[in-house]
Short mmCIF file of C-alpha atoms in Angstrom, two decimals:
data_model
loop_
_atom_site.label_atom_id
_atom_site.label_comp_id
_atom_site.label_asym_id
_atom_site.label_seq_id
_atom_site.Cartn_x
_atom_site.Cartn_y
_atom_site.Cartn_z
CA MET A 1 36.82 -42.32 -15.43
CA ALA A 2 38.76 -40.34 -18.03
CA THR A 3 35.46 -39.42 -19.66
CA ALA A 4 34.05 -38.18 -16.35
CA SER A 5 37.15 -36.09 -15.67
CA LEU A 6 37.02 -34.55 -19.14
CA ASP A 7 33.31 -33.81 -18.68
CA LYS A 8 34.21 -31.82 -15.56
CA VAL A 9 36.95 -29.88 -17.35
CA LEU A 10 34.61 -29.01 -20.22
CA SER A 11 31.70 -28.02 -17.95
CA CYS A 12 30.47 -24.50 -17.19
CA SER A 13 30.71 -23.67 -13.46
CA ILE A 14 27.33 -21.90 -13.60
CA CYS A 15 25.04 -24.50 -15.23
CA LEU A 16 27.40 -27.50 -14.54
CA SER A 17 26.83 -28.76 -18.09
CA ILE A 18 29.23 -28.94 -21.02
CA TYR A 19 29.87 -25.49 -22.48
CA THR A 20 27.40 -24.12 -25.02
CA ASN A 21 28.89 -21.30 -27.14
CA PRO A 22 31.84 -20.87 -24.71
CA VAL A 23 33.13 -17.33 -24.10
CA THR A 24 36.18 -16.09 -22.17
CA LEU A 25 36.46 -13.19 -19.70
CA THR A 26 39.57 -11.04 -19.38
CA CYS A 27 40.43 -12.94 -16.18
CA GLY A 28 40.80 -16.11 -18.29
CA HIS A 29 37.75 -18.09 -17.13
CA ASN A 30 35.27 -19.67 -19.52
CA PHE A 31 31.47 -19.86 -19.34
CA CYS A 32 28.46 -20.54 -21.53
CA GLN A 33 27.55 -17.33 -23.31
CA GLU A 34 23.93 -17.43 -22.10
CA CYS A 35 24.91 -18.32 -18.50
CA ILE A 36 27.39 -15.45 -18.00
CA SER A 37 25.12 -12.96 -19.85
CA SER A 38 22.19 -13.80 -17.52
CA LEU A 39 24.48 -13.44 -14.48
CA PHE A 40 25.75 -10.04 -15.64
CA ASN A 41 22.14 -8.91 -16.28
CA ARG A 42 21.31 -9.66 -12.63
CA GLN A 43 24.45 -7.83 -11.45
CA GLN A 44 23.69 -4.78 -13.58
CA GLU A 45 21.64 -2.98 -10.91
CA ALA A 46 24.54 -3.20 -8.43
CA GLY A 47 26.79 -1.48 -10.96
CA ILE A 48 29.62 -4.00 -10.52
CA TYR A 49 30.29 -7.30 -12.33
CA ILE A 50 31.96 -10.25 -10.60
CA CYS A 51 33.50 -13.39 -12.13
CA PRO A 52 31.86 -16.40 -10.37
CA GLU A 53 35.15 -18.35 -10.54
CA CYS A 54 37.88 -16.02 -9.21
CA ARG A 55 35.58 -13.21 -7.86
CA SER A 56 37.41 -10.61 -9.99
CA GLU A 57 35.44 -7.36 -10.09
CA PHE A 58 34.78 -5.27 -13.21
CA ARG A 59 33.43 -1.70 -13.08
CA ASN A 60 32.31 -1.90 -16.71
CA ARG A 61 30.48 -4.87 -18.19
CA PRO A 62 33.18 -7.19 -19.60
CA CYS A 63 33.24 -7.99 -23.30
CA LEU A 64 32.52 -11.66 -24.01
CA GLN A 65 35.16 -13.11 -26.35
CA LYS A 66 34.15 -16.33 -28.12
CA ASN A 67 36.56 -19.19 -27.38
CA LEU A 68 36.67 -20.90 -30.76
CA LYS A 69 39.44 -23.28 -29.74
CA LEU A 70 37.45 -24.54 -26.77
CA GLN A 71 34.36 -24.87 -28.97
CA ASN A 72 36.31 -27.08 -31.40
CA ILE A 73 37.55 -29.26 -28.53
CA ILE A 74 33.98 -29.73 -27.26
CA GLU A 75 32.68 -30.62 -30.72
CA HIS A 76 35.48 -33.15 -31.24
CA TYR A 77 34.91 -34.64 -27.76
CA GLN A 78 31.18 -35.00 -28.31
CA SER A 79 31.71 -36.63 -31.71
CA CYS A 80 33.92 -39.26 -30.08
CA LEU A 81 31.35 -40.21 -27.42
CA PRO A 82 29.61 -43.59 -28.03
CA LYS A 83 26.13 -43.26 -29.47
CA VAL A 84 23.62 -44.75 -27.04
CA MET A 85 20.94 -46.38 -29.13
CA SER A 86 18.87 -47.49 -26.18
CA ALA A 87 18.73 -47.24 -22.42
CA GLU A 88 18.68 -51.08 -22.35
CA VAL A 89 22.01 -52.78 -21.50
CA LEU A 90 22.90 -55.38 -24.16
CA CYS A 91 25.09 -58.46 -24.00
CA THR A 92 28.69 -57.65 -24.88
CA TYR A 93 29.27 -60.96 -26.70
CA CYS A 94 26.08 -61.07 -28.79
CA VAL A 95 27.55 -59.07 -31.64
CA MET A 96 25.49 -60.38 -34.55
CA SER A 97 22.10 -60.01 -32.84
CA PRO A 98 21.78 -57.69 -29.75
CA VAL A 99 20.38 -59.55 -26.74
CA PRO A 100 19.50 -57.87 -23.39
CA ALA A 101 22.00 -58.58 -20.61
CA VAL A 102 20.94 -60.10 -17.30
CA LYS A 103 24.20 -59.50 -15.39
CA THR A 104 27.34 -57.42 -15.64
CA CYS A 105 30.78 -58.71 -14.59
CA LEU A 106 32.78 -55.96 -12.96
CA ARG A 107 36.09 -57.79 -13.41
CA CYS A 108 35.55 -58.49 -17.11
CA GLU A 109 33.78 -55.16 -17.58
CA ALA A 110 31.28 -57.02 -19.76
CA SER A 111 27.54 -57.53 -19.74
CA LEU A 112 26.17 -61.08 -20.22
CA CYS A 113 22.95 -62.57 -21.50
CA GLU A 114 21.51 -65.82 -20.11
CA LEU A 115 23.52 -67.95 -22.56
CA HIS A 116 26.91 -66.33 -22.03
CA LEU A 117 26.33 -66.16 -18.26
CA ARG A 118 26.28 -70.01 -18.12
CA ASN A 119 29.78 -70.17 -19.57
CA HIS A 120 31.15 -67.32 -17.50
CA SER A 121 33.81 -67.90 -14.86
CA LYS A 122 32.49 -68.83 -11.41
CA SER A 123 35.58 -67.41 -9.69
CA ALA A 124 35.03 -65.10 -6.70
CA ASN A 125 37.13 -62.48 -8.47
CA HIS A 126 34.43 -62.21 -11.08
CA ILE A 127 31.78 -60.06 -9.37
CA LEU A 128 28.33 -60.06 -10.96
CA THR A 129 25.92 -57.12 -10.57
CA GLU A 130 22.72 -55.92 -12.17
CA PRO A 131 23.19 -54.91 -15.81
CA THR A 132 24.94 -51.56 -16.13
CA ALA A 133 26.51 -49.68 -19.01
CA ASN A 134 28.89 -47.72 -16.77
CA VAL A 135 31.06 -50.40 -15.23
CA GLU A 136 33.69 -47.90 -14.17
CA ASP A 137 31.17 -46.28 -11.81
CA ARG A 138 31.01 -49.53 -9.84
CA MET A 139 34.77 -49.77 -9.37
CA CYS A 140 36.99 -47.77 -7.00
CA PHE A 141 39.24 -45.61 -9.16
CA ILE A 142 41.97 -45.84 -6.47
CA HIS A 143 42.05 -49.59 -5.72
CA ASN A 144 40.09 -50.89 -8.74
CA ASP A 145 37.87 -52.88 -6.37
CA LEU A 146 34.11 -53.09 -6.26
CA VAL A 147 32.57 -50.20 -4.31
CA LYS A 148 30.44 -51.50 -1.42
CA TYR A 149 30.18 -48.64 1.08
CA PHE A 150 29.10 -45.04 1.35
CA CYS A 151 30.92 -42.52 3.55
CA PHE A 152 28.35 -40.04 4.91
CA GLN A 153 31.01 -37.61 6.14
CA ASP A 154 32.72 -37.29 2.73
CA SER A 155 29.60 -38.13 0.66
CA SER A 156 31.66 -40.59 -1.35
CA ILE A 157 31.25 -44.21 -2.53
CA ILE A 158 34.21 -46.36 -1.43
CA CYS A 159 35.53 -49.92 -1.53
CA MET A 160 36.65 -52.18 1.32
CA LYS A 161 40.26 -51.00 1.11
CA CYS A 162 39.17 -47.35 1.26
CA ARG A 163 37.14 -48.08 4.36
CA GLU A 164 40.09 -49.76 6.08
CA GLY A 165 42.48 -46.99 5.06
CA SER A 166 43.29 -43.93 7.14
CA GLU A 167 41.35 -41.52 4.94
CA HIS A 168 37.92 -42.75 6.12
CA ARG A 169 38.87 -44.07 9.55
CA GLY A 170 36.36 -42.99 12.19
CA HIS A 171 33.87 -41.81 9.58
CA HIS A 172 30.21 -42.82 9.44
CA VAL A 173 30.32 -45.57 6.79
CA GLU A 174 27.49 -47.94 5.81
CA LEU A 175 26.76 -50.51 3.13
CA LEU A 176 25.50 -49.07 -0.12
CA SER A 177 22.11 -50.74 0.31
CA ASN A 178 21.65 -49.22 3.79
CA ALA A 179 22.94 -45.84 2.67
CA PHE A 180 20.70 -46.00 -0.38
CA GLY A 181 17.69 -46.72 1.82
CA LYS A 182 18.41 -43.78 4.11
CA LYS A 183 19.28 -41.37 1.33
CA ASN A 184 16.32 -42.51 -0.72
CA ALA A 185 14.01 -42.01 2.27
CA GLN A 186 15.48 -38.55 2.76
CA CYS A 187 14.94 -37.81 -0.91
CA HIS A 188 11.32 -38.96 -0.75
CA ASP A 189 10.80 -36.91 2.40
CA LEU A 190 12.34 -33.88 0.69
CA LEU A 191 10.13 -34.48 -2.36
CA ARG A 192 7.07 -34.65 -0.10
CA LYS A 193 8.07 -31.41 1.66
CA LEU A 194 8.80 -29.70 -1.66
CA LYS A 195 5.42 -30.76 -3.05
CA LEU A 196 3.71 -29.56 0.14
CA LYS A 197 5.63 -26.28 0.02
CA LYS A 198 4.76 -25.85 -3.65
CA ALA A 199 1.09 -26.50 -2.91
CA GLN A 200 1.20 -23.89 -0.13
CA THR A 201 3.06 -21.46 -2.38
CA ASP A 202 0.56 -22.04 -5.20
CA LYS A 203 -2.28 -21.43 -2.76
CA GLN A 204 -0.65 -18.24 -1.44
CA LEU A 205 0.06 -17.06 -4.99
CA LYS A 206 -3.55 -17.68 -5.98
CA GLU A 207 -4.81 -15.88 -2.86
CA LEU A 208 -2.53 -12.91 -3.57
CA GLN A 209 -3.65 -12.80 -7.19
CA VAL A 210 -7.30 -12.89 -6.09
CA HIS A 211 -6.57 -10.18 -3.50
CA LYS A 212 -4.82 -8.08 -6.16
CA THR A 213 -7.86 -8.38 -8.41
CA GLU A 214 -10.16 -7.48 -5.52
CA VAL A 215 -8.05 -4.43 -4.61
CA GLN A 216 -8.02 -3.23 -8.22
CA ALA A 217 -11.79 -3.78 -8.52
CA LYS A 218 -12.41 -1.96 -5.24
CA ALA A 219 -10.17 0.93 -6.28
CA ASN A 220 -11.97 1.21 -9.62
CA TYR A 221 -15.33 1.09 -7.81
CA PHE A 222 -14.39 3.93 -5.46
CA LYS A 223 -12.78 5.93 -8.28
CA GLY A 224 -16.06 5.70 -10.18
CA ASN A 225 -18.10 6.65 -7.13
CA VAL A 226 -15.84 9.59 -6.25
CA THR A 227 -15.99 10.88 -9.82
CA ALA A 228 -19.79 10.49 -9.84
CA PHE A 229 -20.12 12.17 -6.41
CA PHE A 230 -18.16 15.24 -7.46
CA GLY A 231 -20.13 15.27 -10.71
CA ASP A 232 -23.34 15.39 -8.66
CA LEU A 233 -21.81 18.08 -6.48
CA ARG A 234 -20.87 20.16 -9.52
CA GLU A 235 -24.42 19.87 -10.86
CA VAL A 236 -25.87 21.06 -7.56
CA LEU A 237 -23.32 23.88 -7.31
CA LEU A 238 -24.05 24.96 -10.88
CA ALA A 239 -27.79 24.94 -10.23
CA ARG A 240 -27.38 27.01 -7.04
CA GLU A 241 -25.04 29.40 -8.88
CA GLN A 242 -27.57 29.89 -11.68
CA ASP A 243 -30.37 30.52 -9.15
CA ILE A 244 -28.38 33.24 -7.37
CA LEU A 245 -27.25 34.84 -10.65
CA ARG A 246 -30.86 34.94 -11.83
CA ASP A 247 -31.88 36.65 -8.57
CA ILE A 248 -29.13 39.24 -9.03
CA THR A 249 -30.17 39.77 -12.67
CA ARG A 250 -33.80 40.24 -11.56
CA GLN A 251 -32.76 42.89 -9.04
CA GLU A 252 -30.55 44.55 -11.62
CA GLU A 253 -33.45 44.81 -14.08
CA GLN A 254 -35.81 46.20 -11.40
CA VAL A 255 -33.31 48.94 -10.56
CA LEU A 256 -32.14 49.73 -14.09
CA PHE A 257 -35.55 50.01 -15.80
CA PRO A 258 -36.68 53.28 -14.07
CA LEU A 259 -33.09 54.54 -14.22
CA ALA A 260 -33.07 54.12 -17.99
CA ASP A 261 -36.31 56.15 -18.30
CA LEU A 262 -34.95 58.97 -16.13
CA ILE A 263 -31.65 58.96 -17.99
CA ARG A 264 -33.51 59.28 -21.30
CA LYS A 265 -35.54 62.23 -19.96
CA LEU A 266 -32.46 63.96 -18.58
CA GLU A 267 -30.61 63.46 -21.87
CA LEU A 268 -33.52 65.20 -23.73
CA GLU A 269 -33.55 67.99 -21.19
CA THR A 270 -29.78 68.40 -21.51
CA ASN A 271 -30.06 68.74 -25.29
CA ASP A 272 -32.89 71.33 -24.96
CA LEU A 273 -30.92 73.34 -22.42
CA GLN A 274 -27.84 73.27 -24.63
CA MET A 275 -29.84 74.68 -27.53
CA LYS A 276 -31.34 77.43 -25.36
CA ILE A 277 -27.87 78.27 -24.01
CA HIS A 278 -26.70 78.71 -27.58
CA GLN A 279 -29.65 80.99 -28.45
CA ALA A 280 -29.29 83.02 -25.28
CA GLY A 281 -25.56 83.42 -25.97
CA GLY A 282 -26.35 84.79 -29.45
CA LEU A 283 -28.83 87.32 -28.06
CA CYS A 284 -26.44 88.42 -25.36
CA SER A 285 -23.87 89.31 -27.98
CA ILE A 286 -26.23 91.90 -29.71
CA THR A 287 -25.44 95.44 -28.64
CA ASP A 288 -27.97 97.41 -30.78
CA PRO A 289 -31.24 97.88 -28.84
CA VAL A 290 -33.48 97.87 -31.94
CA THR A 291 -31.92 94.71 -33.30
CA PHE A 292 -32.01 93.01 -29.90
CA LEU A 293 -35.70 93.81 -29.28
CA LYS A 294 -36.78 92.60 -32.71
CA GLN A 295 -35.45 89.06 -31.91
CA ILE A 296 -37.86 86.23 -31.04
CA CYS A 297 -38.03 85.77 -27.34
CA ILE A 298 -36.65 82.53 -25.87
CA ALA A 299 -39.01 80.52 -23.65
CA THR A 300 -38.04 81.35 -20.14
CA ASP A 301 -39.76 78.39 -18.47
CA ILE A 302 -37.25 75.66 -17.71
CA GLU A 303 -38.75 72.22 -17.19
CA ASN A 304 -37.08 70.01 -14.64
CA VAL A 305 -37.46 66.32 -14.02
CA CYS A 306 -39.35 65.83 -10.78
CA ASP A 307 -37.03 65.89 -7.80
CA ALA A 308 -39.03 63.06 -6.22
CA GLN A 309 -38.28 60.86 -9.20
CA LEU A 310 -34.57 61.67 -8.92
CA GLU A 311 -34.53 60.95 -5.23
CA THR A 312 -36.29 57.64 -5.81
CA ALA A 313 -33.84 56.76 -8.55
CA HIS A 314 -30.88 57.42 -6.22
CA ASP A 315 -32.44 55.37 -3.48
CA ASN A 316 -32.97 52.35 -5.74
CA ASN A 317 -29.97 50.00 -5.60
CA LEU A 318 -29.06 46.32 -5.49
CA ASP A 319 -30.04 44.79 -2.15
CA GLU A 320 -26.81 43.20 -0.90
CA VAL A 321 -28.62 41.58 2.00
CA ILE A 322 -30.91 39.65 -0.34
CA ILE A 323 -27.90 38.50 -2.38
CA GLU A 324 -25.95 37.38 0.68
CA VAL A 325 -28.99 35.68 2.23
CA SER A 326 -29.64 33.89 -1.06
CA LEU A 327 -26.04 32.71 -1.12
CA GLN A 328 -26.24 31.60 2.49
CA ASN A 329 -29.49 29.73 1.84
CA ALA A 330 -27.92 28.05 -1.18
CA LEU A 331 -25.00 26.89 0.98
CA HIS A 332 -27.41 25.61 3.63
CA LYS A 333 -29.28 23.66 0.96
CA LEU A 334 -25.99 22.34 -0.33
CA CYS A 335 -25.03 21.18 3.18
CA ALA A 336 -28.45 19.56 3.51
CA ILE A 337 -28.15 17.70 0.21
CA TYR A 338 -24.51 16.75 0.79
CA PRO A 339 -25.34 13.67 2.95
CA GLU A 340 -27.90 12.55 0.34
CA LEU A 341 -25.27 12.73 -2.38
CA MET A 342 -22.85 10.76 -0.17
CA VAL A 343 -25.37 7.98 0.43
CA LYS A 344 -26.39 7.99 -3.24
CA ARG A 345 -22.82 7.16 -4.24
CA GLY A 346 -22.21 4.61 -1.49
CA PHE A 347 -20.36 6.80 1.01
CA ILE A 348 -22.23 6.32 4.28
CA ILE A 349 -19.76 7.50 6.94
CA LYS A 350 -21.45 10.07 9.17
CA ASP A 351 -19.54 13.17 10.20
CA ALA A 352 -19.32 13.22 14.00
CA SER A 353 -17.24 16.37 14.31
CA ASN A 354 -20.19 18.14 15.97
CA MET A 355 -19.66 16.18 19.19
CA ILE A 356 -19.15 18.10 22.44
CA LEU A 357 -17.64 17.18 25.80
CA ASN A 358 -19.78 16.11 28.72
CA VAL A 359 -19.17 18.41 31.70
CA ASN A 360 -20.68 15.87 34.10
CA THR A 361 -17.90 13.37 33.30
CA ALA A 362 -14.98 15.83 33.37
CA ASN A 363 -12.47 15.40 36.20
CA ILE A 364 -11.91 18.51 38.33
CA ASN A 365 -8.41 18.84 36.85
CA ILE A 366 -9.82 18.99 33.31
CA GLU A 367 -10.54 22.50 31.99
CA LEU A 368 -13.20 22.78 29.27
CA SER A 369 -13.68 25.55 26.69
CA HIS A 370 -16.97 27.46 26.41
CA ASP A 371 -17.97 25.59 23.24
CA LEU A 372 -17.09 22.27 24.94
CA LYS A 373 -14.79 21.36 22.04
CA ASN A 374 -11.48 21.70 23.86
CA ALA A 375 -10.20 19.99 27.02
CA SER A 376 -6.88 20.58 28.77
CA HIS A 377 -5.16 19.37 31.90
CA THR A 378 -4.73 21.92 34.69
CA ASP A 379 -3.18 21.79 38.14
CA ILE A 380 -5.88 24.17 39.43
CA GLU A 381 -8.93 22.18 40.50
CA LYS A 382 -12.23 23.27 38.99
CA SER A 383 -15.24 23.80 41.23
CA ARG A 384 -17.80 21.33 39.92
CA PRO A 385 -20.74 19.75 41.77
CA HIS A 386 -20.64 16.08 42.60
CA HIS A 387 -21.99 13.86 39.85
CA PRO A 388 -22.05 10.03 39.72
CA GLU A 389 -20.54 10.05 36.20
CA ARG A 390 -17.57 12.28 37.11
CA PHE A 391 -14.11 10.67 36.92
CA THR A 392 -11.57 10.75 39.71
CA THR A 393 -8.93 10.15 37.01
CA THR A 394 -8.14 12.99 34.58
CA GLN A 395 -10.61 11.92 31.91
CA VAL A 396 -13.66 13.25 30.09
CA PHE A 397 -16.33 11.75 27.77
CA THR A 398 -18.40 13.30 25.00
CA THR A 399 -22.17 13.60 25.12
CA ASN A 400 -22.50 11.85 21.74
CA ARG A 401 -23.26 8.14 21.88
CA PHE A 402 -22.87 5.61 19.07
CA THR A 403 -25.10 2.54 18.85
CA THR A 404 -25.15 1.93 15.09
CA GLY A 405 -23.64 3.01 11.78
CA LYS A 406 -20.26 4.29 10.61
CA HIS A 407 -18.82 7.51 12.06
CA TYR A 408 -15.71 9.64 11.67
CA TRP A 409 -14.26 12.52 13.70
CA GLU A 410 -10.93 14.29 14.06
CA VAL A 411 -8.97 15.24 17.14
CA GLN A 412 -6.19 17.79 17.47
CA THR A 413 -3.62 16.71 20.06
CA SER A 414 -0.86 18.46 21.97
CA SER A 415 2.81 17.67 21.46
CA GLU A 416 3.44 17.99 25.19
CA GLY A 417 2.14 15.93 28.07
CA ASP A 418 0.53 12.49 28.07
CA TRP A 419 -2.86 11.87 26.47
CA CYS A 420 -5.17 9.08 25.33
CA VAL A 421 -7.80 9.23 22.58
CA GLY A 422 -10.34 6.44 22.23
CA VAL A 423 -13.85 5.12 22.84
CA THR A 424 -15.46 3.39 25.80
CA TYR A 425 -18.70 2.07 27.22
CA ASN A 426 -20.44 4.37 29.67
CA THR A 427 -20.47 1.54 32.23
CA VAL A 428 -16.71 1.81 32.75
CA LYS A 429 -15.59 2.45 36.35
CA ARG A 430 -15.19 6.06 37.47
CA LYS A 431 -12.45 5.49 40.07
CA GLY A 432 -9.07 3.78 40.19
CA ASP A 433 -6.64 2.52 37.55
CA LEU A 434 -9.28 0.29 35.94
CA SER A 435 -11.25 3.42 35.01
CA LEU A 436 -8.45 4.56 32.65
CA ILE A 437 -9.30 4.03 28.99
CA GLY A 438 -7.30 1.19 27.48
CA ARG A 439 -6.74 -0.43 30.89
CA ASN A 440 -10.01 -2.40 30.84
CA TRP A 441 -12.02 -4.55 28.43
CA LYS A 442 -14.63 -1.82 28.00
CA SER A 443 -12.37 0.71 26.23
CA TRP A 444 -10.00 1.03 23.27
CA CYS A 445 -7.52 3.88 22.68
CA LEU A 446 -4.24 5.23 21.37
CA SER A 447 -1.98 6.55 24.14
CA TRP A 448 0.81 9.09 23.80
CA ILE A 449 2.97 8.32 26.83
CA GLU A 450 6.46 9.78 27.29
CA GLY A 451 6.88 10.42 23.57
CA GLU A 452 5.71 6.98 22.38
CA LEU A 453 2.41 6.04 20.72
CA ILE A 454 0.77 2.83 21.99
CA ALA A 455 -2.46 1.03 21.10
CA GLU A 456 -4.16 -0.16 24.33
CA HIS A 457 -7.09 -2.42 25.18
CA ASP A 458 -7.66 -4.41 28.36
CA ASN A 459 -4.02 -3.77 29.43
CA ASP A 460 -2.69 -5.25 26.15
CA GLU A 461 -0.25 -2.88 24.44
CA GLU A 462 1.12 -2.62 20.91
CA ASP A 463 3.75 -0.07 19.88
CA ILE A 464 3.03 2.08 16.84
CA ASP A 465 6.09 3.17 14.89
CA SER A 466 6.69 6.21 12.67
CA TYR A 467 4.10 8.46 14.32
CA THR A 468 5.08 12.07 13.55
CA GLY A 469 2.81 13.78 16.09
CA SER A 470 0.15 14.86 13.59
CA ASN A 471 -3.52 15.12 14.54
CA LEU A 472 -5.69 12.01 14.61
CA GLY A 473 -8.69 10.80 12.62
CA VAL A 474 -10.98 8.25 14.30
CA TYR A 475 -13.26 5.88 12.33
CA LEU A 476 -15.91 3.73 14.03
CA ASP A 477 -17.94 1.00 12.33
CA TYR A 478 -20.25 -0.16 15.11
CA GLU A 479 -21.89 -3.14 13.37
CA GLY A 480 -18.62 -4.09 11.64
CA GLY A 481 -16.77 -4.07 14.97
CA LEU A 482 -13.97 -1.81 13.72
CA LEU A 483 -12.24 1.11 15.43
CA SER A 484 -9.48 2.63 13.30
CA PHE A 485 -7.06 5.48 13.95
CA TYR A 486 -5.38 7.56 11.25
CA GLU A 487 -2.58 10.09 11.26
CA LEU A 488 -3.73 13.26 9.49
CA SER A 489 -0.48 13.72 7.61
CA LYS A 490 -0.20 14.20 3.87
CA PRO A 491 -1.12 11.66 2.71
CA MET A 492 -3.41 10.36 5.47
CA ARG A 493 -1.82 7.26 7.07
CA HIS A 494 -3.38 4.30 8.90
CA LEU A 495 -2.02 3.78 12.42
CA HIS A 496 -3.99 0.98 14.05
CA THR A 497 -7.31 -0.90 13.92
CA PHE A 498 -9.10 -2.62 16.81
CA THR A 499 -11.63 -5.37 16.08
CA ALA A 500 -14.35 -6.14 18.60
CA GLU A 501 -18.01 -7.02 18.95
CA PHE A 502 -19.52 -3.88 20.43
CA THR A 503 -22.41 -4.66 22.77
CA GLU A 504 -23.07 -1.31 24.50
CA PRO A 505 -23.35 2.34 23.40
CA LEU A 506 -19.91 3.86 22.77
CA PHE A 507 -18.68 7.31 23.75
CA ALA A 508 -15.55 9.15 22.63
CA ALA A 509 -13.21 9.45 25.62
CA PHE A 510 -10.02 11.36 26.44
CA TYR A 511 -7.33 11.10 29.11
CA LEU A 512 -5.13 14.18 29.74
CA ASP A 513 -2.12 14.63 32.01
CA ASN A 514 1.04 16.74 32.39
CA GLY A 515 -0.40 19.80 30.65
CA ALA A 516 -1.80 17.93 27.62
CA TRP A 517 -4.83 19.14 25.64
CA ILE A 518 -7.17 17.98 22.85
CA THR A 519 -9.62 19.70 20.52
CA ILE A 520 -12.46 17.93 18.74
CA GLY A 521 -12.81 18.87 15.06
CA ASP A 522 -10.83 21.46 13.11
#
């Protein structure tokens, strides 16, 4: 028992083992150097260090002072411990030749082989047990009697006198064998649960690692495709740029060639006129008639470049219309090739921003813009002829229908009023509450109702948090059965995804109330 008590005194409160390289904190408590260093490393982020014994707090990381005296005590204690040569319990009396023991006497505190057991006392005071090297563990350290019971309340092994005493009166106490059976069963059950939990954790870890690899591979795939797509786009842009520049250069040459010829002729004429001006100036300065009349006459005919040529030259210029038309045609060609480049690089979402609203479905309290891109709620009823597709609720559909493929469009929404943005089958009711999108199994939508965003389908609702009121992006994968909504913030953020097996043509649909409005596209 003294050994067990000393073990406890010389044990680290962190690892519960005898100190290894003991160090002392300023508060006086001792720990293994590695144990307390690891603890302080974990506490470093919090910026405060706490002693696990007395909970003393240190603003700065405490210095670890080696406790040489305690280290010497531990070394001396360990050197005095008996050297266990084998886990087998040997007979105490077979000194010359070790013989395995078959029983241990708790009174004599000795282990006996078959031979010495025959000569051992048969008195009831001499209690025999299975061979054990730690006899003191089988004896009550209070009454020095054999321990026979286990107290579940105190989790302690006790003797008969302990059980009858006041300390354990009224406690749940059972024989060691019964307690062992229960505790052992609990331990096996715990082991089974731990193994099951570990198997589940291993499976989850493996799944997450596989998912991580898949995400990284997918990201690398799209990075490569995006880089390749913009590379293709740059090539097309460069080719179109070179075509237009060549056209401008061709026009420039057509205009400049006759201009250069006329300029050369005018330069020659300018030089000739300058020379004649000089000669005429010299003659004009002579005052003597005889001398003046003896001079060689200057040619009085002055040649001029044809006025028609000059007029033509002034009329010739770069044709801005041709340049602008060429640029416009190049952009049209670029727009035409853009979808091909998208498909070439694996991007197959079709732009559905060209959709327009269907007047025949619009409720009389829905006002539509001339381009049929904007719808708004109004209290003034619109005069519209009866139509079987018209809603009695304040809703409107688009003319575009989706029966296959992947599509994307954007919707600007108002910050005031209530609105819904979604998709629906055309066979949805036109009257009553069940005609409202999201309130039936034929429609799916996001609803902005009284300042809260809700995902709705067949009267099932799911709140969407952190919506800032930005415009919406809508993605539809018909065959994949996906309808996703995105907030067009920076960066773009996913809001909600519906999954369904679409069986009928889908139409974009909108509900507007209390002065709300929507606009399809930019």
